[in-house]
GROMACS .gro file of C-alpha atoms in nm:
model
   68
    1UNK     CA    1  -2.897  -1.963  -3.968
    2UNK     CA    2  -2.833  -2.248  -3.730
    3UNK     CA    3  -2.830  -2.600  -3.873
    4UNK     CA    4  -2.877  -2.934  -3.698
    5UNK     CA    5  -2.793  -3.284  -3.809
    6UNK     CA    6  -2.815  -3.626  -3.635
    7UNK     CA    7  -2.546  -3.853  -3.769
    8UNK     CA    8  -2.612  -4.234  -3.728
    9UNK     CA    9  -2.428  -4.545  -3.827
   10UNK     CA   10  -2.278  -4.873  -3.709
   11UNK     CA   11  -2.037  -4.858  -3.418
   12UNK     CA   12  -1.721  -4.882  -3.629
   13UNK     CA   13  -1.451  -4.655  -3.777
   14UNK     CA   14  -1.679  -4.544  -4.062
   15UNK     CA   15  -1.906  -4.366  -3.806
   16UNK     CA   16  -1.607  -4.200  -3.645
   17UNK     CA   17  -1.490  -4.084  -3.991
   18UNK     CA   18  -1.829  -3.932  -4.070
   19UNK     CA   19  -1.828  -3.731  -3.747
   20UNK     CA   20  -1.463  -3.629  -3.805
   21UNK     CA   21  -1.550  -3.514  -4.157
   22UNK     CA   22  -1.838  -3.305  -4.022
   23UNK     CA   23  -1.614  -3.149  -3.755
   24UNK     CA   24  -1.360  -3.054  -4.018
   25UNK     CA   25  -1.635  -2.888  -4.224
   26UNK     CA   26  -1.720  -2.656  -3.935
   27UNK     CA   27  -1.990  -2.858  -3.757
   28UNK     CA   28  -1.973  -2.871  -3.379
   29UNK     CA   29  -2.076  -3.157  -3.143
   30UNK     CA   30  -2.410  -3.103  -2.976
   31UNK     CA   31  -2.483  -3.319  -2.671
   32UNK     CA   32  -2.347  -3.665  -2.590
   33UNK     CA   33  -2.319  -3.949  -2.840
   34UNK     CA   34  -2.591  -4.216  -2.820
   35UNK     CA   35  -2.555  -4.590  -2.851
   36UNK     CA   36  -2.818  -4.855  -2.913
   37UNK     CA   37  -2.796  -5.233  -2.957
   38UNK     CA   38  -3.000  -5.434  -3.204
   39UNK     CA   39  -3.023  -5.783  -3.049
   40UNK     CA   40  -3.169  -5.939  -3.372
   41UNK     CA   41  -2.868  -5.833  -3.580
   42UNK     CA   42  -2.619  -5.839  -3.296
   43UNK     CA   43  -2.494  -5.487  -3.384
   44UNK     CA   44  -2.440  -5.166  -3.195
   45UNK     CA   45  -2.532  -4.832  -3.359
   46UNK     CA   46  -2.411  -4.480  -3.279
   47UNK     CA   47  -2.564  -4.140  -3.311
   48UNK     CA   48  -2.424  -3.791  -3.262
   49UNK     CA   49  -2.591  -3.458  -3.300
   50UNK     CA   50  -2.394  -3.177  -3.468
   51UNK     CA   51  -2.486  -2.807  -3.518
   52UNK     CA   52  -2.343  -2.536  -3.738
   53UNK     CA   53  -2.392  -2.158  -3.770
   54UNK     CA   54  -2.402  -2.031  -4.129
   55UNK     CA   55  -2.393  -1.657  -4.180
   56UNK     CA   56  -2.560  -1.473  -4.461
   57UNK     CA   57  -2.811  -1.751  -4.551
   58UNK     CA   58  -3.171  -1.816  -4.453
   59UNK     CA   59  -3.306  -2.161  -4.382
   60UNK     CA   60  -3.496  -2.348  -4.651
   61UNK     CA   61  -3.616  -2.704  -4.610
   62UNK     CA   62  -3.476  -2.794  -4.951
   63UNK     CA   63  -3.113  -2.727  -4.858
   64UNK     CA   64  -2.878  -3.027  -4.826
   65UNK     CA   65  -2.750  -3.004  -4.471
   66UNK     CA   66  -2.431  -3.204  -4.540
   67UNK     CA   67  -2.330  -2.959  -4.809
   68UNK     CA   68  -2.338  -2.647  -4.588
   0.00000   0.00000   0.00000
């Protein structure tokens, strides 16, 4: 099965650590990172899609993607 996740978070090292953790668990980057700015909060937020192939399993909506 092919899995998809879209990781989001503030533009800081914690977001980079989340993406790095996913990469080290076999996820691959999919597309370019995204940035958006919230003028009310004065903060920038990041997003990055990641995908992963998992052999021998079938997709079920109840699976926890981050645990795959």
